[in-house]
mmCIF file with all atom_site columns, C-alpha atoms in Angstrom:
data_model
loop_
_atom_site.group_PDB
_atom_site.id
_atom_site.type_symbol
_atom_site.label_atom_id
_atom_site.label_alt_id
_atom_site.label_comp_id
_atom_site.label_asym_id
_atom_site.label_entity_id
_atom_site.label_seq_id
_atom_site.pdbx_PDB_ins_code
_atom_site.Cartn_x
_atom_site.Cartn_y
_atom_site.Cartn_z
_atom_site.occupancy
_atom_site.B_iso_or_equiv
_atom_site.pdbx_formal_charge
_atom_site.auth_seq_id
_atom_site.auth_comp_id
_atom_site.auth_asym_id
_atom_site.auth_atom_id
_atom_site.pdbx_PDB_model_num
ATOM 1   C CA . MET A 1 1   ? -154.223 56.929 -154.722 1.00 0.00 ? 1   MET A CA 1
ATOM 2   C CA . GLY A 1 2   ? -154.785 53.588 -156.429 1.00 0.00 ? 2   GLY A CA 1
ATOM 3   C CA . GLU A 1 3   ? -157.968 51.664 -156.304 1.00 0.00 ? 3   GLU A CA 1
ATOM 4   C CA . PRO A 1 4   ? -157.707 48.377 -154.375 1.00 0.00 ? 4   PRO A CA 1
ATOM 5   C CA . SER A 1 5   ? -159.669 46.529 -157.067 1.00 0.00 ? 5   SER A CA 1
ATOM 6   C CA . GLU A 1 6   ? -156.951 46.942 -159.762 1.00 0.00 ? 6   GLU A CA 1
ATOM 7   C CA . GLU A 1 7   ? -155.814 43.702 -161.325 1.00 0.00 ? 7   GLU A CA 1
ATOM 8   C CA . TYR A 1 8   ? -152.254 43.030 -162.436 1.00 0.00 ? 8   TYR A CA 1
ATOM 9   C CA . GLU A 1 9   ? -151.129 40.606 -165.086 1.00 0.00 ? 9   GLU A CA 1
ATOM 10  C CA . ILE A 1 10  ? -148.242 38.385 -164.028 1.00 0.00 ? 10  ILE A CA 1
ATOM 11  C CA . LEU A 1 11  ? -145.890 37.175 -166.734 1.00 0.00 ? 11  LEU A CA 1
ATOM 12  C CA . ASP A 1 12  ? -144.289 33.793 -166.132 1.00 0.00 ? 12  ASP A CA 1
ATOM 13  C CA . LEU A 1 13  ? -140.835 33.894 -167.741 1.00 0.00 ? 13  LEU A CA 1
ATOM 14  C CA . SER A 1 14  ? -139.441 30.911 -165.858 1.00 0.00 ? 14  SER A CA 1
ATOM 15  C CA . GLU A 1 15  ? -139.707 28.656 -168.916 1.00 0.00 ? 15  GLU A CA 1
ATOM 16  C CA . TYR A 1 16  ? -137.134 30.813 -170.748 1.00 0.00 ? 16  TYR A CA 1
ATOM 17  C CA . ARG A 1 17  ? -134.631 31.037 -167.909 1.00 0.00 ? 17  ARG A CA 1
ATOM 18  C CA . ASN A 1 18  ? -132.679 27.761 -168.237 1.00 0.00 ? 18  ASN A CA 1
ATOM 19  C CA . LYS A 1 19  ? -132.803 27.210 -171.995 1.00 0.00 ? 19  LYS A CA 1
ATOM 20  C CA . ASP A 1 20  ? -129.764 27.470 -174.233 1.00 0.00 ? 20  ASP A CA 1
ATOM 21  C CA . TRP A 1 21  ? -129.787 29.680 -177.340 1.00 0.00 ? 21  TRP A CA 1
ATOM 22  C CA . VAL A 1 22  ? -130.739 26.867 -179.702 1.00 0.00 ? 22  VAL A CA 1
ATOM 23  C CA . GLN A 1 23  ? -133.832 26.021 -177.696 1.00 0.00 ? 23  GLN A CA 1
ATOM 24  C CA . LYS A 1 24  ? -134.798 29.695 -177.458 1.00 0.00 ? 24  LYS A CA 1
ATOM 25  C CA . MET A 1 25  ? -134.357 30.153 -181.188 1.00 0.00 ? 25  MET A CA 1
ATOM 26  C CA . PHE A 1 26  ? -136.079 26.993 -182.411 1.00 0.00 ? 26  PHE A CA 1
ATOM 27  C CA . GLY A 1 27  ? -138.388 26.349 -179.468 1.00 0.00 ? 27  GLY A CA 1
ATOM 28  C CA . ASP A 1 28  ? -141.483 27.526 -181.272 1.00 0.00 ? 28  ASP A CA 1
ATOM 29  C CA . ILE A 1 29  ? -140.670 25.944 -184.653 1.00 0.00 ? 29  ILE A CA 1
ATOM 30  C CA . THR A 1 30  ? -140.371 22.493 -183.129 1.00 0.00 ? 30  THR A CA 1
ATOM 31  C CA . LYS A 1 31  ? -144.028 22.672 -182.134 1.00 0.00 ? 31  LYS A CA 1
ATOM 32  C CA . GLN A 1 32  ? -145.117 23.489 -185.693 1.00 0.00 ? 32  GLN A CA 1
ATOM 33  C CA . SER A 1 33  ? -146.117 21.056 -188.421 1.00 0.00 ? 33  SER A CA 1
ATOM 34  C CA . ALA A 1 34  ? -143.629 18.650 -189.953 1.00 0.00 ? 34  ALA A CA 1
ATOM 35  C CA . ALA A 1 35  ? -143.750 20.442 -193.316 1.00 0.00 ? 35  ALA A CA 1
ATOM 36  C CA . LYS A 1 36  ? -142.873 23.784 -191.724 1.00 0.00 ? 36  LYS A CA 1
ATOM 37  C CA . GLN A 1 37  ? -139.990 22.181 -189.811 1.00 0.00 ? 37  GLN A CA 1
ATOM 38  C CA . VAL A 1 38  ? -138.618 20.648 -193.012 1.00 0.00 ? 38  VAL A CA 1
ATOM 39  C CA . VAL A 1 39  ? -138.875 23.946 -194.910 1.00 0.00 ? 39  VAL A CA 1
ATOM 40  C CA . VAL A 1 40  ? -137.190 25.959 -192.141 1.00 0.00 ? 40  VAL A CA 1
ATOM 41  C CA . GLY A 1 41  ? -134.486 23.335 -191.697 1.00 0.00 ? 41  GLY A CA 1
ATOM 42  C CA . ALA A 1 42  ? -133.763 23.038 -195.413 1.00 0.00 ? 42  ALA A CA 1
ATOM 43  C CA . ALA A 1 43  ? -133.668 26.818 -195.923 1.00 0.00 ? 43  ALA A CA 1
ATOM 44  C CA . GLY A 1 44  ? -131.378 27.318 -192.949 1.00 0.00 ? 44  GLY A CA 1
ATOM 45  C CA . GLY A 1 45  ? -129.147 24.477 -194.063 1.00 0.00 ? 45  GLY A CA 1
ATOM 46  C CA . TRP A 1 46  ? -128.891 25.779 -197.618 1.00 0.00 ? 46  TRP A CA 1
ATOM 47  C CA . PHE A 1 47  ? -127.947 29.252 -196.375 1.00 0.00 ? 47  PHE A CA 1
ATOM 48  C CA . ALA A 1 48  ? -125.366 27.858 -193.931 1.00 0.00 ? 48  ALA A CA 1
ATOM 49  C CA . GLY A 1 49  ? -123.840 25.609 -196.597 1.00 0.00 ? 49  GLY A CA 1
ATOM 50  C CA . PHE A 1 50  ? -123.656 28.438 -199.120 1.00 0.00 ? 50  PHE A CA 1
ATOM 51  C CA . LEU A 1 51  ? -121.930 30.733 -196.600 1.00 0.00 ? 51  LEU A CA 1
ATOM 52  C CA . PHE A 1 52  ? -119.649 27.905 -195.480 1.00 0.00 ? 52  PHE A CA 1
ATOM 53  C CA . ILE A 1 53  ? -118.328 27.449 -199.006 1.00 0.00 ? 53  ILE A CA 1
ATOM 54  C CA . LYS A 1 54  ? -117.921 31.183 -199.708 1.00 0.00 ? 54  LYS A CA 1
ATOM 55  C CA . VAL A 1 55  ? -116.122 31.890 -196.423 1.00 0.00 ? 55  VAL A CA 1
ATOM 56  C CA . GLY A 1 56  ? -114.164 28.646 -196.667 1.00 0.00 ? 56  GLY A CA 1
ATOM 57  C CA . LYS A 1 57  ? -112.794 29.557 -200.088 1.00 0.00 ? 57  LYS A CA 1
ATOM 58  C CA . MET A 1 58  ? -111.611 32.929 -198.837 1.00 0.00 ? 58  MET A CA 1
ATOM 59  C CA . ALA A 1 59  ? -110.054 31.424 -195.710 1.00 0.00 ? 59  ALA A CA 1
ATOM 60  C CA . ALA A 1 60  ? -108.311 28.689 -197.699 1.00 0.00 ? 60  ALA A CA 1
ATOM 61  C CA . ALA A 1 61  ? -106.937 31.184 -200.195 1.00 0.00 ? 61  ALA A CA 1
ATOM 62  C CA . SER A 1 62  ? -105.655 33.460 -197.424 1.00 0.00 ? 62  SER A CA 1
ATOM 63  C CA . LEU A 1 63  ? -104.091 30.640 -195.440 1.00 0.00 ? 63  LEU A CA 1
ATOM 64  C CA . GLY A 1 64  ? -102.561 29.038 -198.523 1.00 0.00 ? 64  GLY A CA 1
ATOM 65  C CA . THR A 1 65  ? -101.051 32.324 -199.685 1.00 0.00 ? 65  THR A CA 1
ATOM 66  C CA . THR A 1 66  ? -99.615  32.997 -196.237 1.00 0.00 ? 66  THR A CA 1
ATOM 67  C CA . ILE A 1 67  ? -98.037  29.550 -195.990 1.00 0.00 ? 67  ILE A CA 1
ATOM 68  C CA . LEU A 1 68  ? -96.622  29.872 -199.492 1.00 0.00 ? 68  LEU A CA 1
ATOM 69  C CA . LEU A 1 69  ? -95.087  33.283 -198.724 1.00 0.00 ? 69  LEU A CA 1
ATOM 70  C CA . VAL A 1 70  ? -93.554  32.059 -195.442 1.00 0.00 ? 70  VAL A CA 1
ATOM 71  C CA . GLN A 1 71  ? -92.048  29.031 -197.191 1.00 0.00 ? 71  GLN A CA 1
ATOM 72  C CA . LEU A 1 72  ? -90.714  31.203 -200.009 1.00 0.00 ? 72  LEU A CA 1
ATOM 73  C CA . ALA A 1 73  ? -89.211  33.738 -197.589 1.00 0.00 ? 73  ALA A CA 1
ATOM 74  C CA . GLN A 1 74  ? -87.608  30.946 -195.558 1.00 0.00 ? 74  GLN A CA 1
ATOM 75  C CA . HIS A 1 75  ? -86.180  29.301 -198.677 1.00 0.00 ? 75  HIS A CA 1
ATOM 76  C CA . GLN A 1 76  ? -84.721  32.617 -199.892 1.00 0.00 ? 76  GLN A CA 1
ATOM 77  C CA . GLY A 1 77  ? -83.152  33.255 -196.472 1.00 0.00 ? 77  GLY A CA 1
ATOM 78  C CA . TYR A 1 78  ? -85.230  36.312 -195.518 1.00 0.00 ? 78  TYR A CA 1
ATOM 79  C CA . ILE A 1 79  ? -86.581  34.623 -192.402 1.00 0.00 ? 79  ILE A CA 1
ATOM 80  C CA . ARG A 1 80  ? -85.659  31.663 -190.269 1.00 0.00 ? 80  ARG A CA 1
ATOM 81  C CA . VAL A 1 81  ? -88.463  29.611 -188.738 1.00 0.00 ? 81  VAL A CA 1
ATOM 82  C CA . ASN A 1 82  ? -87.964  27.417 -185.690 1.00 0.00 ? 82  ASN A CA 1
ATOM 83  C CA . TRP A 1 83  ? -90.600  24.781 -186.523 1.00 0.00 ? 83  TRP A CA 1
ATOM 84  C CA . ASN A 1 84  ? -90.184  22.982 -183.170 1.00 0.00 ? 84  ASN A CA 1
ATOM 85  C CA . LYS A 1 85  ? -91.109  26.172 -181.336 1.00 0.00 ? 85  LYS A CA 1
ATOM 86  C CA . VAL A 1 86  ? -94.053  26.737 -183.696 1.00 0.00 ? 86  VAL A CA 1
ATOM 87  C CA . GLU A 1 87  ? -95.315  23.211 -182.995 1.00 0.00 ? 87  GLU A CA 1
ATOM 88  C CA . GLN A 1 88  ? -94.988  23.723 -179.236 1.00 0.00 ? 88  GLN A CA 1
ATOM 89  C CA . GLY A 1 89  ? -96.911  26.985 -179.475 1.00 0.00 ? 89  GLY A CA 1
ATOM 90  C CA . VAL A 1 90  ? -99.680  25.379 -181.498 1.00 0.00 ? 90  VAL A CA 1
ATOM 91  C CA . ASN A 1 91  ? -99.983  22.508 -179.022 1.00 0.00 ? 91  ASN A CA 1
ATOM 92  C CA . ARG A 1 92  ? -100.090 24.933 -176.082 1.00 0.00 ? 92  ARG A CA 1
ATOM 93  C CA . ALA A 1 93  ? -102.762 27.036 -177.797 1.00 0.00 ? 93  ALA A CA 1
ATOM 94  C CA . LYS A 1 94  ? -104.791 23.898 -178.581 1.00 0.00 ? 94  LYS A CA 1
ATOM 95  C CA . LYS A 1 95  ? -104.727 22.820 -174.920 1.00 0.00 ? 95  LYS A CA 1
ATOM 96  C CA . GLU A 1 96  ? -105.754 26.311 -173.768 1.00 0.00 ? 96  GLU A CA 1
ATOM 97  C CA . LEU A 1 97  ? -108.570 26.446 -176.289 1.00 0.00 ? 97  LEU A CA 1
ATOM 98  C CA . HIS A 1 98  ? -109.846 23.013 -175.238 1.00 0.00 ? 98  HIS A CA 1
ATOM 99  C CA . LYS A 1 99  ? -109.668 23.963 -171.550 1.00 0.00 ? 99  LYS A CA 1
ATOM 100 C CA . GLU A 1 100 ? -111.444 27.296 -172.105 1.00 0.00 ? 100 GLU A CA 1
ATOM 101 C CA . ALA A 1 101 ? -114.158 25.703 -174.248 1.00 0.00 ? 101 ALA A CA 1
ATOM 102 C CA . ASN A 1 102 ? -114.857 23.077 -171.596 1.00 0.00 ? 102 ASN A CA 1
ATOM 103 C CA . LYS A 1 103 ? -115.027 25.776 -168.911 1.00 0.00 ? 103 LYS A CA 1
ATOM 104 C CA . ARG A 1 104 ? -117.299 28.159 -170.826 1.00 0.00 ? 104 ARG A CA 1
ATOM 105 C CA . TYR A 1 105 ? -119.505 25.648 -172.630 1.00 0.00 ? 105 TYR A CA 1
ATOM 106 C CA . PRO A 1 106 ? -119.795 22.519 -170.518 1.00 0.00 ? 106 PRO A CA 1
ATOM 107 C CA . GLY A 1 107 ? -121.921 19.807 -172.030 1.00 0.00 ? 107 GLY A CA 1
ATOM 108 C CA . ILE A 1 108 ? -122.346 21.488 -175.414 1.00 0.00 ? 108 ILE A CA 1
ATOM 109 C CA . LEU A 1 109 ? -122.016 18.160 -177.231 1.00 0.00 ? 109 LEU A CA 1
ATOM 110 C CA . GLN A 1 110 ? -124.644 16.548 -175.013 1.00 0.00 ? 110 GLN A CA 1
ATOM 111 C CA . ASN A 1 111 ? -127.000 19.505 -175.553 1.00 0.00 ? 111 ASN A CA 1
ATOM 112 C CA . ALA A 1 112 ? -126.521 19.288 -179.320 1.00 0.00 ? 112 ALA A CA 1
ATOM 113 C CA . LYS A 1 113 ? -127.114 15.530 -179.280 1.00 0.00 ? 113 LYS A CA 1
ATOM 114 C CA . THR A 1 114 ? -130.307 15.949 -177.257 1.00 0.00 ? 114 THR A CA 1
ATOM 115 C CA . PHE A 1 115 ? -131.548 18.697 -179.587 1.00 0.00 ? 115 PHE A CA 1
ATOM 116 C CA . LEU A 1 116 ? -130.876 16.575 -182.673 1.00 0.00 ? 116 LEU A CA 1
ATOM 117 C CA . GLN A 1 117 ? -132.630 13.551 -181.168 1.00 0.00 ? 117 GLN A CA 1
ATOM 118 C CA . GLN A 1 118 ? -135.692 15.581 -180.227 1.00 0.00 ? 118 GLN A CA 1
ATOM 119 C CA . ASN A 1 119 ? -135.876 17.424 -183.576 1.00 0.00 ? 119 ASN A CA 1
ATOM 120 C CA . VAL A 1 120 ? -135.089 14.813 -186.203 1.00 0.00 ? 120 VAL A CA 1
ATOM 121 C CA . LEU A 1 121 ? -137.123 16.468 -188.984 1.00 0.00 ? 121 LEU A CA 1
ATOM 122 C CA . LEU A 1 122 ? -135.520 19.868 -188.484 1.00 0.00 ? 122 LEU A CA 1
ATOM 123 C CA . ALA A 1 123 ? -131.998 18.455 -188.161 1.00 0.00 ? 123 ALA A CA 1
ATOM 124 C CA . GLY A 1 124 ? -132.363 16.099 -191.128 1.00 0.00 ? 124 GLY A CA 1
ATOM 125 C CA . SER A 1 125 ? -133.722 18.773 -193.438 1.00 0.00 ? 125 SER A CA 1
ATOM 126 C CA . PHE A 1 126 ? -130.993 21.161 -192.268 1.00 0.00 ? 126 PHE A CA 1
ATOM 127 C CA . ALA A 1 127 ? -128.346 18.573 -193.179 1.00 0.00 ? 127 ALA A CA 1
ATOM 128 C CA . GLY A 1 128 ? -129.903 18.076 -196.615 1.00 0.00 ? 128 GLY A CA 1
ATOM 129 C CA . GLY A 1 129 ? -130.140 21.818 -197.200 1.00 0.00 ? 129 GLY A CA 1
ATOM 130 C CA . PHE A 1 130 ? -126.543 22.239 -196.062 1.00 0.00 ? 130 PHE A CA 1
ATOM 131 C CA . LEU A 1 131 ? -125.330 19.689 -198.568 1.00 0.00 ? 131 LEU A CA 1
ATOM 132 C CA . PHE A 1 132 ? -127.421 21.345 -201.276 1.00 0.00 ? 132 PHE A CA 1
ATOM 133 C CA . GLY A 1 133 ? -125.961 24.748 -200.342 1.00 0.00 ? 133 GLY A CA 1
ATOM 134 C CA . VAL A 1 134 ? -122.423 23.352 -200.479 1.00 0.00 ? 134 VAL A CA 1
ATOM 135 C CA . ALA A 1 135 ? -123.104 22.060 -203.997 1.00 0.00 ? 135 ALA A CA 1
ATOM 136 C CA . PHE A 1 136 ? -123.808 25.590 -205.267 1.00 0.00 ? 136 PHE A CA 1
#
């Protein structure tokens, strides 16, 4: 069978168990040099800002076109919109979304605040890169 003198390596994964996704993702970069943190933060921020603008333009164009078409159809008499009912539905959906977000992600703002306070270089360079990405 097996020899009694065999040694087994034990992996301690307990440090990864209670961390949120941000800490898992950036846990190792926060222990690196300040220059590396600034470069990673600025590059990530630039990419996020660039995508934000590209996706935002498409979303704004789609939403604007939809609103314009609904208004035009209502004005021409093709449809009739009960705006009070629309407002009630939006308010109900907003309450449900807020309730579901608080249930699924409790303390997300506190976790984000703690992460930003502990990683000022990374967060600051990300913000600068984001603004730079938005400019392009």
